mmCIF file of C-alpha atoms in Angstrom:
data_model
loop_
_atom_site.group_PDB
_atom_site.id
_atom_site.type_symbol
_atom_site.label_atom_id
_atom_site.label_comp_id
_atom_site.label_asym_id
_atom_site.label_seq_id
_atom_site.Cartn_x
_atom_site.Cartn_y
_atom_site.Cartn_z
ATOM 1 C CA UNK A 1 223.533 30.689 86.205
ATOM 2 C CA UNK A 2 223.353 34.338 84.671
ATOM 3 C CA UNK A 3 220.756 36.823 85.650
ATOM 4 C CA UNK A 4 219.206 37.479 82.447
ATOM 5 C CA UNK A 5 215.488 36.878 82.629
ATOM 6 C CA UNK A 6 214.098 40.318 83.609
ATOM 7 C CA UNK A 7 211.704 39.659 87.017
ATOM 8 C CA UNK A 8 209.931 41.910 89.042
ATOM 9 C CA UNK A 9 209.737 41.268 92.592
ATOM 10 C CA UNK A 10 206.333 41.337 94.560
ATOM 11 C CA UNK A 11 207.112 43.597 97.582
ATOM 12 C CA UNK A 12 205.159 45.321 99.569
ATOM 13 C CA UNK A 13 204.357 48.956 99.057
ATOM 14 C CA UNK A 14 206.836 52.133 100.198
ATOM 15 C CA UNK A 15 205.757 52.536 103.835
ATOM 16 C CA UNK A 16 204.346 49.170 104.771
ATOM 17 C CA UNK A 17 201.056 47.939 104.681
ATOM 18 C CA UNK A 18 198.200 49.688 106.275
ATOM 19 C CA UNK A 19 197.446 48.087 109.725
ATOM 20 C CA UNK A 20 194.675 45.170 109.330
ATOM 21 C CA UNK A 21 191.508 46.901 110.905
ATOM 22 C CA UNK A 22 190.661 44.097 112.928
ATOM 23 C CA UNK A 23 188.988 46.459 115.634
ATOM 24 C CA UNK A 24 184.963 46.300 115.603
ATOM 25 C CA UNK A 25 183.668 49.243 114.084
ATOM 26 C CA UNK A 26 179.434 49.636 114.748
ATOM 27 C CA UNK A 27 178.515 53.368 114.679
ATOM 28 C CA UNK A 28 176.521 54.086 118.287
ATOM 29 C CA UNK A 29 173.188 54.517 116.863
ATOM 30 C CA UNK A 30 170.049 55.410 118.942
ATOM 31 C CA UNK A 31 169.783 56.249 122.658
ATOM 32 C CA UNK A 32 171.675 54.419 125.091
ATOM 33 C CA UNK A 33 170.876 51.434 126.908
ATOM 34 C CA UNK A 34 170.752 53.599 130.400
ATOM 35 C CA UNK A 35 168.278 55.798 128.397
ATOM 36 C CA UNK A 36 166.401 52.643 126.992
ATOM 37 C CA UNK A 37 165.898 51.458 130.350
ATOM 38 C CA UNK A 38 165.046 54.723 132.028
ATOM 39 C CA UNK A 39 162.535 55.067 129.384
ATOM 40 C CA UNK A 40 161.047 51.770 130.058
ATOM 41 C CA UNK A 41 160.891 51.937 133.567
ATOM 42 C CA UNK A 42 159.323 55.402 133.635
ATOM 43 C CA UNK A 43 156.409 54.530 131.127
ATOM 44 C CA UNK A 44 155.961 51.771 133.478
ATOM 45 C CA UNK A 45 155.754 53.719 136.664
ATOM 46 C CA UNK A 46 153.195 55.958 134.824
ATOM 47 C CA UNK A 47 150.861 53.568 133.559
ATOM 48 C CA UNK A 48 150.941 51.609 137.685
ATOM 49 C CA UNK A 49 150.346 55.321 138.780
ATOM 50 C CA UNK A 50 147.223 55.185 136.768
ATOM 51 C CA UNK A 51 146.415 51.859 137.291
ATOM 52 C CA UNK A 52 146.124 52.809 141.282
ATOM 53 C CA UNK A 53 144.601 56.399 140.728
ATOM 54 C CA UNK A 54 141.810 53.858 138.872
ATOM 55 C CA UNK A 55 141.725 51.718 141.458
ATOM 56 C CA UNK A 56 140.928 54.369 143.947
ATOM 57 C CA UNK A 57 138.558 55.632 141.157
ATOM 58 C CA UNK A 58 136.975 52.621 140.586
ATOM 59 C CA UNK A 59 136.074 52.120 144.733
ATOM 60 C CA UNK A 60 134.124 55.406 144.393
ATOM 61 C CA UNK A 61 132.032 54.413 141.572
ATOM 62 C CA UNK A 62 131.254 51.376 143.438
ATOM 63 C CA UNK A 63 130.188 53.251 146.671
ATOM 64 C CA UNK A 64 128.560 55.517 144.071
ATOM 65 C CA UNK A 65 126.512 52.486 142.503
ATOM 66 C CA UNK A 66 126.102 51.008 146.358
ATOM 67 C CA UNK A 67 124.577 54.485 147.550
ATOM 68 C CA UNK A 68 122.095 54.757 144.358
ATOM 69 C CA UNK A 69 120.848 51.374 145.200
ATOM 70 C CA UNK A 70 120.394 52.524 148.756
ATOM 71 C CA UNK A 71 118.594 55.590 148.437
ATOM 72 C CA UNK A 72 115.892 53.772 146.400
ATOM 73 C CA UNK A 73 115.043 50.446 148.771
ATOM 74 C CA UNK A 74 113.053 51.939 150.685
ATOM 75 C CA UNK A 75 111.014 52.851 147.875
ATOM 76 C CA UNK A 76 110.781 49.740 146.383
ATOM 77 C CA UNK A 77 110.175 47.932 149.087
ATOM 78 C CA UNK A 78 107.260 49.968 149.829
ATOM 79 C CA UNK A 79 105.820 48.909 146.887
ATOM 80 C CA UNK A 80 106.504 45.367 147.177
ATOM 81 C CA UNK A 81 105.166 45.298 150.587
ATOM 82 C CA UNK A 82 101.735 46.850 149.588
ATOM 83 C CA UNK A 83 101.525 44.156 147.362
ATOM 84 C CA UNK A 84 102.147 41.228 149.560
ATOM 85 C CA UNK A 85 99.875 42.373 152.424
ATOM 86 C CA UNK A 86 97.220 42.435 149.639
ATOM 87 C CA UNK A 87 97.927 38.821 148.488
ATOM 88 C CA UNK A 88 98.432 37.569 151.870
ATOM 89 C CA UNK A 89 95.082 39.031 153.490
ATOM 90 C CA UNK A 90 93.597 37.933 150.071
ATOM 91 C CA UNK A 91 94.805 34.673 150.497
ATOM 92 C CA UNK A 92 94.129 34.322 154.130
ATOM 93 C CA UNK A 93 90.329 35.094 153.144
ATOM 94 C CA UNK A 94 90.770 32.475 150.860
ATOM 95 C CA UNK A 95 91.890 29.834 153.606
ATOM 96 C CA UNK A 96 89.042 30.983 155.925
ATOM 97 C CA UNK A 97 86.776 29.980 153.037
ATOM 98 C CA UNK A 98 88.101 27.046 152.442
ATOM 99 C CA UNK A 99 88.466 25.725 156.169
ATOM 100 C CA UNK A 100 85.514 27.184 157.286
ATOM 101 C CA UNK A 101 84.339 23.693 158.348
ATOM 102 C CA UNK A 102 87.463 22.034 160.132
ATOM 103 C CA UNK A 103 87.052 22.898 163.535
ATOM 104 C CA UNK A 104 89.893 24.034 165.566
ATOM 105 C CA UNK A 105 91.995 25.323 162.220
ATOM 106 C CA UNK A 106 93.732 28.675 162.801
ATOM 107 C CA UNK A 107 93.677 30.625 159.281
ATOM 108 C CA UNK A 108 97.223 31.862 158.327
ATOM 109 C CA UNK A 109 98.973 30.535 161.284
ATOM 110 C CA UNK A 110 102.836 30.088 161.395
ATOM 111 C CA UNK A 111 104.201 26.646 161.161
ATOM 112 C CA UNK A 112 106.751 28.172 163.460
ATOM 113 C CA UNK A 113 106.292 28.543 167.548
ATOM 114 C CA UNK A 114 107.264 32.462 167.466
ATOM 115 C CA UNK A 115 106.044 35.749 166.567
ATOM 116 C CA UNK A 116 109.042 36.538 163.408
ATOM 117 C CA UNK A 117 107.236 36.864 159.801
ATOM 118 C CA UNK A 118 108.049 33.946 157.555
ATOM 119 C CA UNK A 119 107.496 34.686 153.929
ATOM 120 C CA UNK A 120 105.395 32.484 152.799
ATOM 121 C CA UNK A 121 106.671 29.187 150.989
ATOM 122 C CA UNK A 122 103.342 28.211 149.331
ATOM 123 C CA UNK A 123 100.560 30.218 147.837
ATOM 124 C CA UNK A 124 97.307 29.114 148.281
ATOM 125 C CA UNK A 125 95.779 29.231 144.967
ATOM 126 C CA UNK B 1 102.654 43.879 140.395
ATOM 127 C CA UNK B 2 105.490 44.585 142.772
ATOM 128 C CA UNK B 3 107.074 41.575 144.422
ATOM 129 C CA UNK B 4 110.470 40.356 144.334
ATOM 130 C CA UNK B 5 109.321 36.473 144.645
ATOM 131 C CA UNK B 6 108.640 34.642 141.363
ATOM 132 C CA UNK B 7 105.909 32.156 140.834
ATOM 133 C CA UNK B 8 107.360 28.698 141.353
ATOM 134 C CA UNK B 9 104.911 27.176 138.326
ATOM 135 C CA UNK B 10 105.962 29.320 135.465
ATOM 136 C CA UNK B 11 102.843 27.318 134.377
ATOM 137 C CA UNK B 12 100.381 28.846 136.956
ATOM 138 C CA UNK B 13 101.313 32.376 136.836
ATOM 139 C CA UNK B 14 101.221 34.260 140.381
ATOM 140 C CA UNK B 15 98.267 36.459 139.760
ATOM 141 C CA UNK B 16 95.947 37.726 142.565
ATOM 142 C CA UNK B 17 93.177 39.545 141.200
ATOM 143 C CA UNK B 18 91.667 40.326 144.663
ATOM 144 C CA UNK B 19 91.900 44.390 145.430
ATOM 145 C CA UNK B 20 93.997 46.342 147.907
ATOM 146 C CA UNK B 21 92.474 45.427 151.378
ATOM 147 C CA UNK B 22 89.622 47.691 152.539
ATOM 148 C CA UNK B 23 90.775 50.413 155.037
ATOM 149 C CA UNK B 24 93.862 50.959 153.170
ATOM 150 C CA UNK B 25 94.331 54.599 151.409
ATOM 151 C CA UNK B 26 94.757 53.747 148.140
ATOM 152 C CA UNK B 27 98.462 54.563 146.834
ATOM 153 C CA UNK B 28 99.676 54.791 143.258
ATOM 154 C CA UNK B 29 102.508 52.904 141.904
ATOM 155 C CA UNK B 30 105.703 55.388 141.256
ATOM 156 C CA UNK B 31 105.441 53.765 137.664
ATOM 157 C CA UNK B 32 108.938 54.718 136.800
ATOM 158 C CA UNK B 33 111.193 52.400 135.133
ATOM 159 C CA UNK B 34 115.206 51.602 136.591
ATOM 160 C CA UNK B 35 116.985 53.892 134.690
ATOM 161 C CA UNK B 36 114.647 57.076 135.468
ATOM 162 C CA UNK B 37 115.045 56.165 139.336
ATOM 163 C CA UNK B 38 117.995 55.529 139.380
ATOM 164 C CA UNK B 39 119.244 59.065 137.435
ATOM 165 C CA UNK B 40 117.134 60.774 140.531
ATOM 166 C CA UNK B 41 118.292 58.318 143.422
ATOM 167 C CA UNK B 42 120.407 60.512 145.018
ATOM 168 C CA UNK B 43 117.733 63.017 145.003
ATOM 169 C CA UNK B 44 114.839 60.985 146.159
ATOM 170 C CA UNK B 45 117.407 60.131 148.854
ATOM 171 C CA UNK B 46 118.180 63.574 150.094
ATOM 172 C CA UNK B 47 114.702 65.199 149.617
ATOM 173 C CA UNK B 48 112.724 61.939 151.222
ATOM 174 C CA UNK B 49 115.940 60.966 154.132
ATOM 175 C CA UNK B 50 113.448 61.692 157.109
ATOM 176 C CA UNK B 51 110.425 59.379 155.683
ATOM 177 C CA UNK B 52 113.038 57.045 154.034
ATOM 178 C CA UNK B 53 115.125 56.155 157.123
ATOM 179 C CA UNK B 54 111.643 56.365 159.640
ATOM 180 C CA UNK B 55 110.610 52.954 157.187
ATOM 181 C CA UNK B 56 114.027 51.805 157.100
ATOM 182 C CA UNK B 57 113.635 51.710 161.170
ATOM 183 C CA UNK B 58 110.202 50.721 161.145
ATOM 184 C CA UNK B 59 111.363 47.611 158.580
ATOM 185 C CA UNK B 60 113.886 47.239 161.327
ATOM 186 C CA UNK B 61 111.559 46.075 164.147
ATOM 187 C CA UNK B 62 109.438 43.736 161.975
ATOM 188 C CA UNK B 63 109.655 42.427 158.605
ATOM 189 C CA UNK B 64 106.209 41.706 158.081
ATOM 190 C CA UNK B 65 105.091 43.964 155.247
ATOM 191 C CA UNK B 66 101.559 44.710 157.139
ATOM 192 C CA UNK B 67 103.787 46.281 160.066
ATOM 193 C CA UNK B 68 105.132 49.239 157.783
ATOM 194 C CA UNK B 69 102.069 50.446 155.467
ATOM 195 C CA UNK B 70 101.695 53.800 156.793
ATOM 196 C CA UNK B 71 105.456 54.700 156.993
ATOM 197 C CA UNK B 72 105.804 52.887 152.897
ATOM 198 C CA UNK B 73 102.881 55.002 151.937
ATOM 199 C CA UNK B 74 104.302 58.263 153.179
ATOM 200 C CA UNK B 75 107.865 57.303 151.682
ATOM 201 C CA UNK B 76 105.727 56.124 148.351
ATOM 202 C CA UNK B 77 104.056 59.986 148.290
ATOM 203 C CA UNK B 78 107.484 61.528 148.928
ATOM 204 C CA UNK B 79 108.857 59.906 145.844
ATOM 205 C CA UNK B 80 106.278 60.561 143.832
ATOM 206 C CA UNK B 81 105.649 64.276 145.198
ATOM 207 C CA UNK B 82 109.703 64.473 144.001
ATOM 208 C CA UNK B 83 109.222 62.475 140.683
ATOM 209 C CA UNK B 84 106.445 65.368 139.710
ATOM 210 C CA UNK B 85 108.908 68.486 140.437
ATOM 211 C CA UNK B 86 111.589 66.962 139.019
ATOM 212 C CA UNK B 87 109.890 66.094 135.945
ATOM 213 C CA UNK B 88 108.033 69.513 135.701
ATOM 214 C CA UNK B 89 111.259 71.612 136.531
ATOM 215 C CA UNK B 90 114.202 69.575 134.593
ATOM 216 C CA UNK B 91 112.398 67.474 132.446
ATOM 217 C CA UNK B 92 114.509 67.663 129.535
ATOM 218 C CA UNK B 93 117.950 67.102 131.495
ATOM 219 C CA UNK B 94 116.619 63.979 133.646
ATOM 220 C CA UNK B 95 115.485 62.720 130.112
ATOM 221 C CA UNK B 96 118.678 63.343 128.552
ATOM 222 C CA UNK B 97 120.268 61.827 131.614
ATOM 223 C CA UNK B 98 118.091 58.411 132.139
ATOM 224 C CA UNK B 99 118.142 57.680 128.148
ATOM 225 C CA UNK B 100 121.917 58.013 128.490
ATOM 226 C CA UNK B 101 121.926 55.382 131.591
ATOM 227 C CA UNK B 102 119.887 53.115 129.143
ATOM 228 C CA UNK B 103 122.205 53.462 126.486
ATOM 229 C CA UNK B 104 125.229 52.432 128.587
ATOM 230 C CA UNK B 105 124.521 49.859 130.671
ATOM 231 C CA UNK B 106 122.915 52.129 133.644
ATOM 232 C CA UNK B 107 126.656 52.902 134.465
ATOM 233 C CA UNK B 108 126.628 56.206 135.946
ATOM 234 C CA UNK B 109 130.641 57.260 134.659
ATOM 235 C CA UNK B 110 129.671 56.758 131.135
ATOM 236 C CA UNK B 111 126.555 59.865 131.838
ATOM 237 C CA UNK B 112 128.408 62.313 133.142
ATOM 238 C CA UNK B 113 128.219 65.019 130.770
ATOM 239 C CA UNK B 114 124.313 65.191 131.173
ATOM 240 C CA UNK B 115 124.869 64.425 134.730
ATOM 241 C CA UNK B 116 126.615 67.506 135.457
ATOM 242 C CA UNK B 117 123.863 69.508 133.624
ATOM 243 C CA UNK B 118 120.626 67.589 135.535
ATOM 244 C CA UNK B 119 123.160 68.342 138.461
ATOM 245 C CA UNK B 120 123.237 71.963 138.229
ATOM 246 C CA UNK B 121 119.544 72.312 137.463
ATOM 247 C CA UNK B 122 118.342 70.506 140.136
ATOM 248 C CA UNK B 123 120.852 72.009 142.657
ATOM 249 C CA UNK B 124 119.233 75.696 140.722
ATOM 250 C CA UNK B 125 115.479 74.427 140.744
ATOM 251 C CA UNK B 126 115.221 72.687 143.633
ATOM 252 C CA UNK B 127 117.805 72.983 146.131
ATOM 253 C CA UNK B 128 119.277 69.466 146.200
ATOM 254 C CA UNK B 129 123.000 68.638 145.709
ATOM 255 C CA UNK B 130 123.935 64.792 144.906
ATOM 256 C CA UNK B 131 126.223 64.161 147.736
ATOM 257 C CA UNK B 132 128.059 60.409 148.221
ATOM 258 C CA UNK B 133 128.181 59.584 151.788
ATOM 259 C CA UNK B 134 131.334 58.021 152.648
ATOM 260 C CA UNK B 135 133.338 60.006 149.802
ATOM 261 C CA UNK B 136 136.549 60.681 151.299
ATOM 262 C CA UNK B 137 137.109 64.372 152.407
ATOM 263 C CA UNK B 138 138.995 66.557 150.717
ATOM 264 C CA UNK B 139 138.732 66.049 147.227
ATOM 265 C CA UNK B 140 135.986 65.941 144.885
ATOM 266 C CA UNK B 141 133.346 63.496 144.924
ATOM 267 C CA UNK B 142 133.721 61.079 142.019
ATOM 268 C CA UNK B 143 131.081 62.400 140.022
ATOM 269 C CA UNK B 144 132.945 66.040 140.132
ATOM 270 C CA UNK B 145 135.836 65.154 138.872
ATOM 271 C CA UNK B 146 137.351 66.980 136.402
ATOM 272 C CA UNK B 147 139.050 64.809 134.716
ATOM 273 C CA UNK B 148 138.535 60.754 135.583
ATOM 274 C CA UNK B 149 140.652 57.974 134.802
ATOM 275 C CA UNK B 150 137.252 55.792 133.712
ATOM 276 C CA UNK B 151 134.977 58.181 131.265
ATOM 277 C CA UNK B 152 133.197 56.939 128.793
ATOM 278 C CA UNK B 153 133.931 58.216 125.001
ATOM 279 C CA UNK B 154 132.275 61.311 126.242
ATOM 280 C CA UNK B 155 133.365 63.450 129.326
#
């Protein structure tokens, strides 16, 4: 056999191939993970620093709300005893009225066998 | 009508129509609504301790409401006596101050911009600082706080 077809051989190029760039290749982007997490973990210890300096907060206002009440029971309860003693003696006149005639009845007297007052559980109409 | 115990026939309503009991000096109601008392509580509480706490004691030893009449009237006139002043001398801020308690649920934190300003006339007028007992020392009470973790929209 004579060489005369004319062939060109497939060879590489002068100098090799370039080296298959097999290696990953992400560009770092953004802070680090150690910075991620520091972040995280301070936002978090600021917002429990606030939750607790609420907290503490929050027991004053109730104190605050508790002491408001306070100061004004005695006032109120002034009141609301004037009232009663007026129904009670009005309603004790009432009984005397009405029992007048039953001999040995004791007007207003406490179902119990001491000397504590009992608000009363009925009204006598 | 002042009594904390509701009729038990919502169809028979409660209603005693007899007068105060003869012998009794005759007392006015305060007349003032929640809000209103409770924007001057801690003053009523300061100004009227003596009166308040000689009922208080008196209440102590019996609970029957006929044993405490003379002590509730005087603590009834002390309230009222501090009622007048306040309303003649800071009118306008307790106004400002009690609507603002209506508007927001009668919470105190959410009024403390007219608070402060009822605070300081009072305190100028007549001589009575708001003090929380049981505050912890040290550091300001809550409602002197500069700047609070709960406020309101407003400071």
């Amino acid at each position: 056999m004579s060489g005369t077809i004319q062939f060109k051989q497939d060879l590489p190029p002068k100098g090799g191939y370039e080296p298959i760039r097999y290696k990953r290749n992400l560009p770092a982007r953004g802070p680090g993970g150690l910075a991620v997490f520091g972040g995280i973990l301070a936002i978090c210890a600021y917002g429990f620093y606030k939750v607790g300096q609420g907290n503490l907060e929050q027991r004053e206002l109730k104190r605050e709300r508790a002491w408001s009440r306070i100061h004004l029971i005695p006032l109120l309860m002034a009141e609301s005893d004037r009232d009663i003693y007026r129904r009670e003696q009005a309603q004790l006149a009432r009984e005397k009225e009405l029992m007048k005639d039953v001999p040995g009845w004791e007007a207003g007297k406490s179902v119990y066998n001491n000397k504590r007052y009992n608000p009363q559980n009925f009204v006598v109409m | 009508m002042a009594t904390h115990r509701d009729a038990q026939f919502p169809s028979t309503p409660y209603i005693e129509p007899a007068p105060a009991p003869i012998g009794q000096p005759k007392v006015e109601e305060v007349g003032a609504t929640s809000a209103p008392l409770k924007s001057a509580a801690f003053f009523i509480g300061q100004q009227c301790q003596e009166v308040n706490e000689d009922f208080m004691l008196c209440k102590n030893e019996s609970r029957d409401p006929a044993h405490c009449l003379k002590e509730g009237r005087r603590v009834t006139r002390c309230a009222q006596d501090l009622i007048k002043k306040l309303g003649e001398n800071c009118g306008k801020q307790w106004e400002e101050h009690w609507q603002c308690l209506e508007k927001n649920n009668q919470e105190l934190y959410m009024c403390r911009k007219p608070e402060r300003s009822l605070n300081q006339c009072v305190f100028e007028k007549l001589k009575l600082v708001k003090n929380i007992p049981g505050s912890p020392e040290g550091q300001p009470q809550i409602h002197e706080k500069k700047n609070p973790v709960w406020s309101g929209v407003q400071r």
